[in-house]
Structures are given as C-alpha cells and as structure tokens.
Amino acid sequence: MKLCLWLVCLVAFLSAASLGVTITGHLPEKGDLYIALYRDEYGFGDFSRAYKKTVISAESVVTDTLRGSFHNLTVGDVYALFVFQDISESGVLDRNFKSQPVEPYGFSGTKKEHRLMSFIEACFIFRPSMEIDLHLHYEE
C-alpha cells in the first residue's frame, strides 16, 4: 500500500512542469500587465477567475519583450492564456461600445485574430518545458 501511494506521488511530481511565456507588443510604462492562465472555459477572460495569474507593474514594463512563467502545471492538461495591459488602471480589459478591446490584449492558441477569443480557440495541451509567445494587439 505504501509503495502504491509513493508511486502515485512520484508520478504526480514528475508530471508537473513549467510554462514559459514571452510577451511582445505592449506599451512600455503605460499600464500594468495582467497575465492569466485558465484550465477551462468557466470565467475565461475574467482575471479574477483565472487558475493562475500575475500582474506586472507598469514600472517594470520597460522593455519590448517580457518573460514570465507558470510553475507546477500538469503535463497533458489543457490550458489557455489571456493577457492584457491595463492602460486605464481599471483592473479589467476596457472595451468600446461594440465590445471591442481598447487596450492591448492577447491570447494563446493558433488563431491570432484581432478579436476576443473563446477558451476553445485559445487552448493548448501542455507539454514539458513548453514556451508560448504572445503578441498583444492594440487598435488605437
């Protein structure tokens, strides 16, 4: 029984890995960068409902390229990333009367369209030592 429990713990430990994220297209020193990782469609795009999240302060957003990572992710699980730069300092992605984003934003996934995406469009299957490049879109 102890051996079985030990093997389960070992498998869980070995299947946890980190996701590297590289972000470009943001406006240096213009607003905090909100980076969110989701495990399912529930609350996708709502920063407060993210599985894992981080905020990079505007003072730290001084280069053209930013790197970050999420740790202890399960290999083989499905995730999606959503990033936005909060220029207005409201804590949410601001939108115009047509519900289109008016602040820099980006998603993971293969489609790189200039519109908000669903979890299904943005999701990926996590692999060990995976790296994702995100370019933020911004319509002035």
PDB file of C-alpha atoms in Angstrom:
ATOM      1  CA  MET A   1       0.000   0.000   0.000  1.00  0.00           C
ATOM      2  CA  LYS A   2       2.819   2.409   0.899  1.00  0.00           C
ATOM      3  CA  LEU A   3       4.579   1.593  -2.364  1.00  0.00           C
ATOM      4  CA  CYS A   4       1.423   2.349  -4.341  1.00  0.00           C
ATOM      5  CA  LEU A   5       0.989   5.709  -2.582  1.00  0.00           C
ATOM      6  CA  TRP A   6       4.663   6.521  -3.151  1.00  0.00           C
ATOM      7  CA  LEU A   7       4.333   5.740  -6.875  1.00  0.00           C
ATOM      8  CA  VAL A   8       1.265   7.971  -7.186  1.00  0.00           C
ATOM      9  CA  CYS A   9       3.157  10.840  -5.535  1.00  0.00           C
ATOM     10  CA  LEU A  10       6.188  10.257  -7.768  1.00  0.00           C
ATOM     11  CA  VAL A  11       4.088  10.284 -10.942  1.00  0.00           C
ATOM     12  CA  ALA A  12       2.356  13.494  -9.839  1.00  0.00           C
ATOM     13  CA  PHE A  13       5.725  15.120  -9.100  1.00  0.00           C
ATOM     14  CA  LEU A  14       7.272  14.052 -12.398  1.00  0.00           C
ATOM     15  CA  SER A  15       4.281  15.248 -14.407  1.00  0.00           C
ATOM     16  CA  ALA A  16       4.456  18.812 -13.026  1.00  0.00           C
ATOM     17  CA  ALA A  17       6.383  21.266 -15.186  1.00  0.00           C
ATOM     18  CA  SER A  18       6.707  24.964 -16.018  1.00  0.00           C
ATOM     19  CA  LEU A  19       5.281  27.025 -18.861  1.00  0.00           C
ATOM     20  CA  GLY A  20       7.423  29.874 -20.204  1.00  0.00           C
ATOM     21  CA  VAL A  21       5.608  32.917 -21.605  1.00  0.00           C
ATOM     22  CA  THR A  22       7.162  35.638 -23.789  1.00  0.00           C
ATOM     23  CA  ILE A  23       5.095  38.787 -24.359  1.00  0.00           C
ATOM     24  CA  THR A  24       5.638  41.453 -27.023  1.00  0.00           C
ATOM     25  CA  GLY A  25       3.518  44.299 -28.379  1.00  0.00           C
ATOM     26  CA  HIS A  26       2.848  46.003 -25.051  1.00  0.00           C
ATOM     27  CA  LEU A  27       3.318  49.723 -24.474  1.00  0.00           C
ATOM     28  CA  PRO A  28       6.316  50.263 -22.152  1.00  0.00           C
ATOM     29  CA  GLU A  29       5.499  52.154 -18.933  1.00  0.00           C
ATOM     30  CA  LYS A  30       1.831  52.660 -19.932  1.00  0.00           C
ATOM     31  CA  GLY A  31      -0.026  50.309 -17.581  1.00  0.00           C
ATOM     32  CA  ASP A  32       0.146  47.116 -15.551  1.00  0.00           C
ATOM     33  CA  LEU A  33       0.278  43.841 -17.487  1.00  0.00           C
ATOM     34  CA  TYR A  34      -2.274  41.207 -16.383  1.00  0.00           C
ATOM     35  CA  ILE A  35      -1.336  37.611 -17.255  1.00  0.00           C
ATOM     36  CA  ALA A  36      -3.889  34.860 -16.595  1.00  0.00           C
ATOM     37  CA  LEU A  37      -3.851  31.087 -17.086  1.00  0.00           C
ATOM     38  CA  TYR A  38      -7.151  29.165 -17.290  1.00  0.00           C
ATOM     39  CA  ARG A  39      -7.942  25.424 -17.058  1.00  0.00           C
ATOM     40  CA  ASP A  40     -11.445  25.616 -18.531  1.00  0.00           C
ATOM     41  CA  GLU A  41     -13.935  27.953 -20.157  1.00  0.00           C
ATOM     42  CA  TYR A  42     -15.547  28.954 -16.863  1.00  0.00           C
ATOM     43  CA  GLY A  43     -14.726  32.625 -16.389  1.00  0.00           C
ATOM     44  CA  PHE A  44     -12.281  32.695 -19.302  1.00  0.00           C
ATOM     45  CA  GLY A  45     -11.199  36.295 -19.849  1.00  0.00           C
ATOM     46  CA  ASP A  46     -12.188  37.298 -16.300  1.00  0.00           C
ATOM     47  CA  PHE A  47      -8.895  37.852 -14.493  1.00  0.00           C
ATOM     48  CA  SER A  48     -10.427  37.193 -11.070  1.00  0.00           C
ATOM     49  CA  ARG A  49     -11.448  33.658 -12.133  1.00  0.00           C
ATOM     50  CA  ALA A  50      -8.074  32.562 -13.538  1.00  0.00           C
ATOM     51  CA  TYR A  51      -6.459  29.325 -12.345  1.00  0.00           C
ATOM     52  CA  LYS A  52      -3.100  31.108 -12.003  1.00  0.00           C
ATOM     53  CA  LYS A  53      -2.399  34.786 -12.526  1.00  0.00           C
ATOM     54  CA  THR A  54       0.157  37.517 -12.093  1.00  0.00           C
ATOM     55  CA  VAL A  55       0.342  41.273 -12.517  1.00  0.00           C
ATOM     56  CA  ILE A  56       3.494  43.017 -13.717  1.00  0.00           C
ATOM     57  CA  SER A  57       3.562  46.644 -12.599  1.00  0.00           C
ATOM     58  CA  ALA A  58       3.824  49.436 -15.179  1.00  0.00           C
ATOM     59  CA  GLU A  59       7.181  50.479 -13.724  1.00  0.00           C
ATOM     60  CA  SER A  60       8.540  47.006 -14.567  1.00  0.00           C
ATOM     61  CA  VAL A  61       7.156  47.081 -18.124  1.00  0.00           C
ATOM     62  CA  VAL A  62      10.097  48.961 -19.642  1.00  0.00           C
ATOM     63  CA  THR A  63      11.393  46.619 -22.357  1.00  0.00           C
ATOM     64  CA  ASP A  64       9.939  45.473 -25.677  1.00  0.00           C
ATOM     65  CA  THR A  65       9.936  41.832 -24.569  1.00  0.00           C
ATOM     66  CA  LEU A  66       8.773  40.423 -21.240  1.00  0.00           C
ATOM     67  CA  ARG A  67       9.275  36.890 -19.954  1.00  0.00           C
ATOM     68  CA  GLY A  68       7.404  35.075 -17.251  1.00  0.00           C
ATOM     69  CA  SER A  69       6.457  31.572 -16.245  1.00  0.00           C
ATOM     70  CA  PHE A  70       3.805  29.481 -14.549  1.00  0.00           C
ATOM     71  CA  HIS A  71       5.026  26.580 -12.415  1.00  0.00           C
ATOM     72  CA  ASN A  72       3.633  23.240 -11.249  1.00  0.00           C
ATOM     73  CA  LEU A  73       1.407  22.648 -14.273  1.00  0.00           C
ATOM     74  CA  THR A  74       0.285  19.139 -15.157  1.00  0.00           C
ATOM     75  CA  VAL A  75       1.677  17.745 -18.402  1.00  0.00           C
ATOM     76  CA  GLY A  76      -1.145  16.734 -20.753  1.00  0.00           C
ATOM     77  CA  ASP A  77      -3.716  19.102 -19.238  1.00  0.00           C
ATOM     78  CA  VAL A  78      -5.466  21.754 -21.326  1.00  0.00           C
ATOM     79  CA  TYR A  79      -4.828  25.430 -20.543  1.00  0.00           C
ATOM     80  CA  ALA A  80      -5.347  28.836 -22.169  1.00  0.00           C
ATOM     81  CA  LEU A  81      -3.594  32.174 -21.647  1.00  0.00           C
ATOM     82  CA  PHE A  82      -5.116  35.652 -21.696  1.00  0.00           C
ATOM     83  CA  VAL A  83      -3.017  38.809 -21.317  1.00  0.00           C
ATOM     84  CA  PHE A  84      -3.950  42.475 -21.330  1.00  0.00           C
ATOM     85  CA  GLN A  85      -2.304  45.776 -20.494  1.00  0.00           C
ATOM     86  CA  ASP A  86      -4.413  47.935 -18.205  1.00  0.00           C
ATOM     87  CA  ILE A  87      -3.682  51.431 -19.523  1.00  0.00           C
ATOM     88  CA  SER A  88      -6.744  52.938 -17.805  1.00  0.00           C
ATOM     89  CA  GLU A  89      -5.860  51.333 -14.436  1.00  0.00           C
ATOM     90  CA  SER A  90      -9.388  49.904 -14.103  1.00  0.00           C
ATOM     91  CA  GLY A  91      -8.302  46.311 -13.403  1.00  0.00           C
ATOM     92  CA  VAL A  92     -10.253  44.963 -16.407  1.00  0.00           C
ATOM     93  CA  LEU A  93      -9.864  44.982 -20.187  1.00  0.00           C
ATOM     94  CA  ASP A  94     -11.726  48.091 -21.341  1.00  0.00           C
ATOM     95  CA  ARG A  95     -13.970  47.852 -24.399  1.00  0.00           C
ATOM     96  CA  ASN A  96     -15.762  50.285 -26.694  1.00  0.00           C
ATOM     97  CA  PHE A  97     -19.497  50.421 -27.447  1.00  0.00           C
ATOM     98  CA  LYS A  98     -19.081  47.498 -29.901  1.00  0.00           C
ATOM     99  CA  SER A  99     -17.475  45.421 -27.115  1.00  0.00           C
ATOM    100  CA  GLN A 100     -14.102  45.549 -28.903  1.00  0.00           C
ATOM    101  CA  PRO A 101     -10.985  45.881 -26.713  1.00  0.00           C
ATOM    102  CA  VAL A 102      -9.466  49.362 -26.478  1.00  0.00           C
ATOM    103  CA  GLU A 103      -6.356  48.253 -24.566  1.00  0.00           C
ATOM    104  CA  PRO A 104      -3.526  45.915 -25.678  1.00  0.00           C
ATOM    105  CA  TYR A 105      -4.540  42.230 -25.332  1.00  0.00           C
ATOM    106  CA  GLY A 106      -3.510  38.764 -26.498  1.00  0.00           C
ATOM    107  CA  PHE A 107      -4.332  35.061 -26.252  1.00  0.00           C
ATOM    108  CA  SER A 108      -2.591  31.725 -26.626  1.00  0.00           C
ATOM    109  CA  GLY A 109      -3.727  29.353 -29.349  1.00  0.00           C
ATOM    110  CA  THR A 110      -3.107  29.046 -33.054  1.00  0.00           C
ATOM    111  CA  LYS A 111      -5.535  31.730 -34.218  1.00  0.00           C
ATOM    112  CA  LYS A 112      -4.037  35.193 -33.987  1.00  0.00           C
ATOM    113  CA  GLU A 113      -7.079  37.249 -34.841  1.00  0.00           C
ATOM    114  CA  HIS A 114      -7.685  40.807 -33.684  1.00  0.00           C
ATOM    115  CA  ARG A 115     -10.741  39.956 -31.599  1.00  0.00           C
ATOM    116  CA  LEU A 116     -11.633  38.358 -28.302  1.00  0.00           C
ATOM    117  CA  MET A 117     -11.318  34.580 -28.410  1.00  0.00           C
ATOM    118  CA  SER A 118     -13.062  31.745 -26.611  1.00  0.00           C
ATOM    119  CA  PHE A 119     -11.306  29.234 -24.364  1.00  0.00           C
ATOM    120  CA  ILE A 120     -11.617  26.596 -27.108  1.00  0.00           C
ATOM    121  CA  GLU A 121      -9.853  28.866 -29.629  1.00  0.00           C
ATOM    122  CA  ALA A 122      -7.093  29.819 -27.192  1.00  0.00           C
ATOM    123  CA  CYS A 123      -6.451  26.462 -25.503  1.00  0.00           C
ATOM    124  CA  PHE A 124      -3.400  24.229 -25.846  1.00  0.00           C
ATOM    125  CA  ILE A 125      -2.293  20.872 -24.463  1.00  0.00           C
ATOM    126  CA  PHE A 126       0.583  21.479 -22.068  1.00  0.00           C
ATOM    127  CA  ARG A 127       3.884  19.728 -22.825  1.00  0.00           C
ATOM    128  CA  PRO A 128       7.020  19.625 -20.639  1.00  0.00           C
ATOM    129  CA  SER A 129       9.156  22.787 -20.814  1.00  0.00           C
ATOM    130  CA  MET A 130       6.649  24.437 -23.167  1.00  0.00           C
ATOM    131  CA  GLU A 131       7.218  28.023 -24.336  1.00  0.00           C
ATOM    132  CA  ILE A 132       4.457  30.292 -25.671  1.00  0.00           C
ATOM    133  CA  ASP A 133       4.955  33.602 -27.474  1.00  0.00           C
ATOM    134  CA  LEU A 134       2.135  36.137 -27.168  1.00  0.00           C
ATOM    135  CA  HIS A 135       1.905  39.359 -29.147  1.00  0.00           C
ATOM    136  CA  LEU A 136      -0.531  41.931 -27.808  1.00  0.00           C
ATOM    137  CA  HIS A 137      -2.934  43.560 -30.271  1.00  0.00           C
ATOM    138  CA  TYR A 138      -3.781  47.214 -29.923  1.00  0.00           C
ATOM    139  CA  GLU A 139      -6.155  49.262 -32.045  1.00  0.00           C
ATOM    140  CA  GLU A 140      -5.736  52.987 -31.430  1.00  0.00           C
TER     141      GLU A 140
END
